[in-house]
Amino acid sequence: MSTRNSSKSSLFLIELIIAILFFAIASAVCVRAFVKAHSLSTEAKDLSFASAEVSSMASVLKYTGRSLDEIHVYYPEAEETSDGFLVFYDGERNLCGREDACYQMRASLSESSGMMNASLQLERENTDPIYELELRFVPSEAGKEGAADAD
């Protein structure tokens, strides 16, 4: 009779081990799915933020005189570079100075044949650009563009 109870106990333990193994595998799959969903959500937020900010900078460059003083009206902590401007954002995607920056928007400007060329890109620090935009337009002296705009 004691051998019969022993075989029931070992069968129960094997069943229990299989159930624990199944739940461990299922939980690992669920955790991985949640991590992937979080990663995709963060990438989507970054892309949405980057496209909005780059478009905003494109409008500022197109409809202002592109001087540092005019850029500072919209981006108070922007820094001038040899070929354009740098704008910095913190981890909450708010404008900030270079020391607190997690994101950086670079605006490179050049002029050729009466056309203004702007290359805009926003990147997370030390990574590839999240969003890039090339812009061509006719500069005007009054800060307002005429009908000769070219995109």
PDB file of C-alpha atoms in Angstrom:
ATOM      1  CA  MET A   1       0.000   0.000   0.000  1.00  0.00           C
ATOM      2  CA  SER A   2       2.856   2.350   0.660  1.00  0.00           C
ATOM      3  CA  THR A   3       4.203   1.883  -2.866  1.00  0.00           C
ATOM      4  CA  ARG A   4       0.868   2.926  -4.278  1.00  0.00           C
ATOM      5  CA  ASN A   5       0.864   6.259  -2.354  1.00  0.00           C
ATOM      6  CA  SER A   6       4.449   6.856  -3.448  1.00  0.00           C
ATOM      7  CA  SER A   7       3.566   6.547  -7.132  1.00  0.00           C
ATOM      8  CA  LYS A   8       0.596   8.946  -6.692  1.00  0.00           C
ATOM      9  CA  SER A   9       2.905  11.463  -5.009  1.00  0.00           C
ATOM     10  CA  SER A  10       5.524  11.312  -7.738  1.00  0.00           C
ATOM     11  CA  LEU A  11       2.839  11.650 -10.426  1.00  0.00           C
ATOM     12  CA  PHE A  12       1.459  14.726  -8.638  1.00  0.00           C
ATOM     13  CA  LEU A  13       4.958  16.246  -8.395  1.00  0.00           C
ATOM     14  CA  ILE A  14       5.596  15.673 -12.116  1.00  0.00           C
ATOM     15  CA  GLU A  15       2.249  17.294 -12.906  1.00  0.00           C
ATOM     16  CA  LEU A  16       3.095  20.235 -10.662  1.00  0.00           C
ATOM     17  CA  ILE A  17       6.523  20.683 -12.287  1.00  0.00           C
ATOM     18  CA  ILE A  18       4.942  20.648 -15.765  1.00  0.00           C
ATOM     19  CA  ALA A  19       2.346  23.248 -14.700  1.00  0.00           C
ATOM     20  CA  ILE A  20       5.044  25.515 -13.219  1.00  0.00           C
ATOM     21  CA  LEU A  21       7.142  25.148 -16.367  1.00  0.00           C
ATOM     22  CA  PHE A  22       4.145  26.033 -18.550  1.00  0.00           C
ATOM     23  CA  PHE A  23       3.351  29.162 -16.497  1.00  0.00           C
ATOM     24  CA  ALA A  24       7.021  30.201 -16.478  1.00  0.00           C
ATOM     25  CA  ILE A  25       7.199  29.980 -20.282  1.00  0.00           C
ATOM     26  CA  ALA A  26       3.867  31.792 -20.676  1.00  0.00           C
ATOM     27  CA  SER A  27       4.953  34.585 -18.325  1.00  0.00           C
ATOM     28  CA  ALA A  28       8.276  34.980 -20.178  1.00  0.00           C
ATOM     29  CA  VAL A  29       6.393  35.369 -23.468  1.00  0.00           C
ATOM     30  CA  CYS A  30       4.051  37.941 -21.895  1.00  0.00           C
ATOM     31  CA  VAL A  31       6.917  39.964 -20.402  1.00  0.00           C
ATOM     32  CA  ARG A  32       8.679  39.983 -23.754  1.00  0.00           C
ATOM     33  CA  ALA A  33       5.487  41.164 -25.484  1.00  0.00           C
ATOM     34  CA  PHE A  34       5.071  44.003 -22.961  1.00  0.00           C
ATOM     35  CA  VAL A  35       8.692  45.099 -23.377  1.00  0.00           C
ATOM     36  CA  LYS A  36       8.310  45.134 -27.179  1.00  0.00           C
ATOM     37  CA  ALA A  37       5.064  47.116 -26.907  1.00  0.00           C
ATOM     38  CA  HIS A  38       6.756  49.667 -24.656  1.00  0.00           C
ATOM     39  CA  SER A  39       9.654  49.968 -27.081  1.00  0.00           C
ATOM     40  CA  LEU A  40       7.310  50.498 -30.041  1.00  0.00           C
ATOM     41  CA  SER A  41       5.324  53.070 -28.080  1.00  0.00           C
ATOM     42  CA  THR A  42       8.484  55.013 -27.217  1.00  0.00           C
ATOM     43  CA  GLU A  43       9.645  54.943 -30.848  1.00  0.00           C
ATOM     44  CA  ALA A  44       6.240  56.191 -32.022  1.00  0.00           C
ATOM     45  CA  LYS A  45       6.282  59.040 -29.483  1.00  0.00           C
ATOM     46  CA  ASP A  46       9.820  59.983 -30.555  1.00  0.00           C
ATOM     47  CA  LEU A  47       8.858  60.001 -34.237  1.00  0.00           C
ATOM     48  CA  SER A  48       5.725  62.065 -33.616  1.00  0.00           C
ATOM     49  CA  PHE A  49       7.666  64.547 -31.480  1.00  0.00           C
ATOM     50  CA  ALA A  50      10.523  64.755 -33.989  1.00  0.00           C
ATOM     51  CA  SER A  51       8.296  65.339 -37.021  1.00  0.00           C
ATOM     52  CA  ALA A  52       6.331  68.074 -35.229  1.00  0.00           C
ATOM     53  CA  GLU A  53       9.462  69.866 -34.004  1.00  0.00           C
ATOM     54  CA  VAL A  54      11.279  69.647 -37.341  1.00  0.00           C
ATOM     55  CA  SER A  55       8.184  70.989 -39.139  1.00  0.00           C
ATOM     56  CA  SER A  56       7.992  73.818 -36.620  1.00  0.00           C
ATOM     57  CA  MET A  57      11.646  74.700 -37.192  1.00  0.00           C
ATOM     58  CA  ALA A  58      11.076  74.603 -40.962  1.00  0.00           C
ATOM     59  CA  SER A  59       8.312  77.182 -40.597  1.00  0.00           C
ATOM     60  CA  VAL A  60      10.462  79.383 -38.365  1.00  0.00           C
ATOM     61  CA  LEU A  61      13.340  79.287 -40.850  1.00  0.00           C
ATOM     62  CA  LYS A  62      11.104  79.897 -43.835  1.00  0.00           C
ATOM     63  CA  TYR A  63       9.145  82.815 -42.407  1.00  0.00           C
ATOM     64  CA  THR A  64      11.819  84.672 -40.416  1.00  0.00           C
ATOM     65  CA  GLY A  65      15.092  86.294 -41.293  1.00  0.00           C
ATOM     66  CA  ARG A  66      16.988  83.310 -39.856  1.00  0.00           C
ATOM     67  CA  SER A  67      19.102  85.414 -37.488  1.00  0.00           C
ATOM     68  CA  LEU A  68      19.949  84.127 -34.010  1.00  0.00           C
ATOM     69  CA  ASP A  69      17.770  86.847 -32.425  1.00  0.00           C
ATOM     70  CA  GLU A  70      14.747  85.750 -34.459  1.00  0.00           C
ATOM     71  CA  ILE A  71      15.400  82.078 -33.715  1.00  0.00           C
ATOM     72  CA  HIS A  72      15.633  82.914 -29.984  1.00  0.00           C
ATOM     73  CA  VAL A  73      12.036  84.169 -30.067  1.00  0.00           C
ATOM     74  CA  TYR A  74      10.898  80.579 -30.728  1.00  0.00           C
ATOM     75  CA  TYR A  75      13.863  78.633 -29.303  1.00  0.00           C
ATOM     76  CA  PRO A  76      15.336  80.678 -26.407  1.00  0.00           C
ATOM     77  CA  GLU A  77      18.293  78.374 -25.728  1.00  0.00           C
ATOM     78  CA  ALA A  78      19.231  77.697 -29.362  1.00  0.00           C
ATOM     79  CA  GLU A  79      22.917  77.809 -30.160  1.00  0.00           C
ATOM     80  CA  GLU A  80      24.384  79.124 -33.385  1.00  0.00           C
ATOM     81  CA  THR A  81      26.823  76.909 -35.284  1.00  0.00           C
ATOM     82  CA  SER A  82      29.005  77.665 -38.286  1.00  0.00           C
ATOM     83  CA  ASP A  83      26.255  76.596 -40.697  1.00  0.00           C
ATOM     84  CA  GLY A  84      23.014  76.924 -38.707  1.00  0.00           C
ATOM     85  CA  PHE A  85      21.512  76.252 -35.290  1.00  0.00           C
ATOM     86  CA  LEU A  86      21.273  73.620 -32.561  1.00  0.00           C
ATOM     87  CA  VAL A  87      18.195  73.261 -30.354  1.00  0.00           C
ATOM     88  CA  PHE A  88      18.124  70.958 -27.331  1.00  0.00           C
ATOM     89  CA  TYR A  89      15.313  69.063 -25.588  1.00  0.00           C
ATOM     90  CA  ASP A  90      15.300  67.199 -22.282  1.00  0.00           C
ATOM     91  CA  GLY A  91      13.945  63.700 -21.606  1.00  0.00           C
ATOM     92  CA  GLU A  92      10.415  65.108 -21.230  1.00  0.00           C
ATOM     93  CA  ARG A  93      10.789  66.654 -24.721  1.00  0.00           C
ATOM     94  CA  ASN A  94      10.841  70.236 -23.406  1.00  0.00           C
ATOM     95  CA  LEU A  95      13.268  72.902 -24.628  1.00  0.00           C
ATOM     96  CA  CYS A  96      16.415  73.051 -22.511  1.00  0.00           C
ATOM     97  CA  GLY A  97      20.102  73.894 -22.613  1.00  0.00           C
ATOM     98  CA  ARG A  98      22.893  71.657 -23.873  1.00  0.00           C
ATOM     99  CA  GLU A  99      23.744  70.323 -20.397  1.00  0.00           C
ATOM    100  CA  ASP A 100      20.274  68.767 -19.821  1.00  0.00           C
ATOM    101  CA  ALA A 101      19.733  67.576 -23.392  1.00  0.00           C
ATOM    102  CA  CYS A 102      18.494  64.129 -24.398  1.00  0.00           C
ATOM    103  CA  TYR A 103      17.419  65.190 -27.896  1.00  0.00           C
ATOM    104  CA  GLN A 104      19.114  67.568 -30.320  1.00  0.00           C
ATOM    105  CA  MET A 105      17.738  69.291 -33.419  1.00  0.00           C
ATOM    106  CA  ARG A 106      20.274  70.465 -35.979  1.00  0.00           C
ATOM    107  CA  ALA A 107      19.371  73.037 -38.625  1.00  0.00           C
ATOM    108  CA  SER A 108      22.024  73.489 -41.328  1.00  0.00           C
ATOM    109  CA  LEU A 109      21.509  76.382 -43.748  1.00  0.00           C
ATOM    110  CA  SER A 110      23.131  77.227 -47.062  1.00  0.00           C
ATOM    111  CA  GLU A 111      22.262  79.486 -49.959  1.00  0.00           C
ATOM    112  CA  SER A 112      22.848  78.809 -53.643  1.00  0.00           C
ATOM    113  CA  SER A 113      21.442  80.370 -56.796  1.00  0.00           C
ATOM    114  CA  GLY A 114      19.039  82.548 -54.845  1.00  0.00           C
ATOM    115  CA  MET A 115      17.539  79.536 -53.040  1.00  0.00           C
ATOM    116  CA  MET A 116      17.872  78.813 -49.334  1.00  0.00           C
ATOM    117  CA  ASN A 117      18.606  75.161 -48.530  1.00  0.00           C
ATOM    118  CA  ALA A 118      17.910  73.851 -45.040  1.00  0.00           C
ATOM    119  CA  SER A 119      18.730  70.427 -43.722  1.00  0.00           C
ATOM    120  CA  LEU A 120      16.866  69.680 -40.495  1.00  0.00           C
ATOM    121  CA  GLN A 121      17.292  66.619 -38.323  1.00  0.00           C
ATOM    122  CA  LEU A 122      16.295  65.647 -34.825  1.00  0.00           C
ATOM    123  CA  GLU A 123      18.150  62.890 -33.020  1.00  0.00           C
ATOM    124  CA  ARG A 124      18.374  61.306 -29.620  1.00  0.00           C
ATOM    125  CA  GLU A 125      21.862  61.929 -28.257  1.00  0.00           C
ATOM    126  CA  ASN A 126      24.516  59.680 -29.778  1.00  0.00           C
ATOM    127  CA  THR A 127      22.110  57.859 -32.108  1.00  0.00           C
ATOM    128  CA  ASP A 128      20.957  58.039 -35.691  1.00  0.00           C
ATOM    129  CA  PRO A 129      18.489  60.807 -36.587  1.00  0.00           C
ATOM    130  CA  ILE A 130      14.860  60.109 -35.689  1.00  0.00           C
ATOM    131  CA  TYR A 131      13.524  62.437 -38.379  1.00  0.00           C
ATOM    132  CA  GLU A 132      15.142  64.407 -41.229  1.00  0.00           C
ATOM    133  CA  LEU A 133      13.782  67.042 -43.585  1.00  0.00           C
ATOM    134  CA  GLU A 134      15.388  68.772 -46.552  1.00  0.00           C
ATOM    135  CA  LEU A 135      13.841  72.145 -47.374  1.00  0.00           C
ATOM    136  CA  ARG A 136      14.369  74.587 -50.260  1.00  0.00           C
ATOM    137  CA  PHE A 137      12.757  77.998 -50.429  1.00  0.00           C
ATOM    138  CA  VAL A 138      13.255  81.490 -51.780  1.00  0.00           C
ATOM    139  CA  PRO A 139      14.425  83.824 -49.003  1.00  0.00           C
ATOM    140  CA  SER A 140      12.690  87.167 -48.708  1.00  0.00           C
ATOM    141  CA  GLU A 141      13.823  90.356 -47.051  1.00  0.00           C
ATOM    142  CA  ALA A 142      10.542  91.102 -45.272  1.00  0.00           C
ATOM    143  CA  GLY A 143      10.373  87.681 -43.605  1.00  0.00           C
ATOM    144  CA  LYS A 144       7.370  86.625 -45.682  1.00  0.00           C
ATOM    145  CA  GLU A 145       7.612  84.292 -48.620  1.00  0.00           C
ATOM    146  CA  GLY A 146       6.171  85.041 -52.005  1.00  0.00           C
ATOM    147  CA  ALA A 147       4.521  82.791 -54.577  1.00  0.00           C
ATOM    148  CA  ALA A 148       7.905  81.531 -55.789  1.00  0.00           C
ATOM    149  CA  ASP A 149       8.260  78.982 -52.950  1.00  0.00           C
ATOM    150  CA  ALA A 150       9.767  75.645 -53.952  1.00  0.00           C
ATOM    151  CA  ASP A 151       9.485  72.613 -51.700  1.00  0.00           C
TER     152      ASP A 151
END
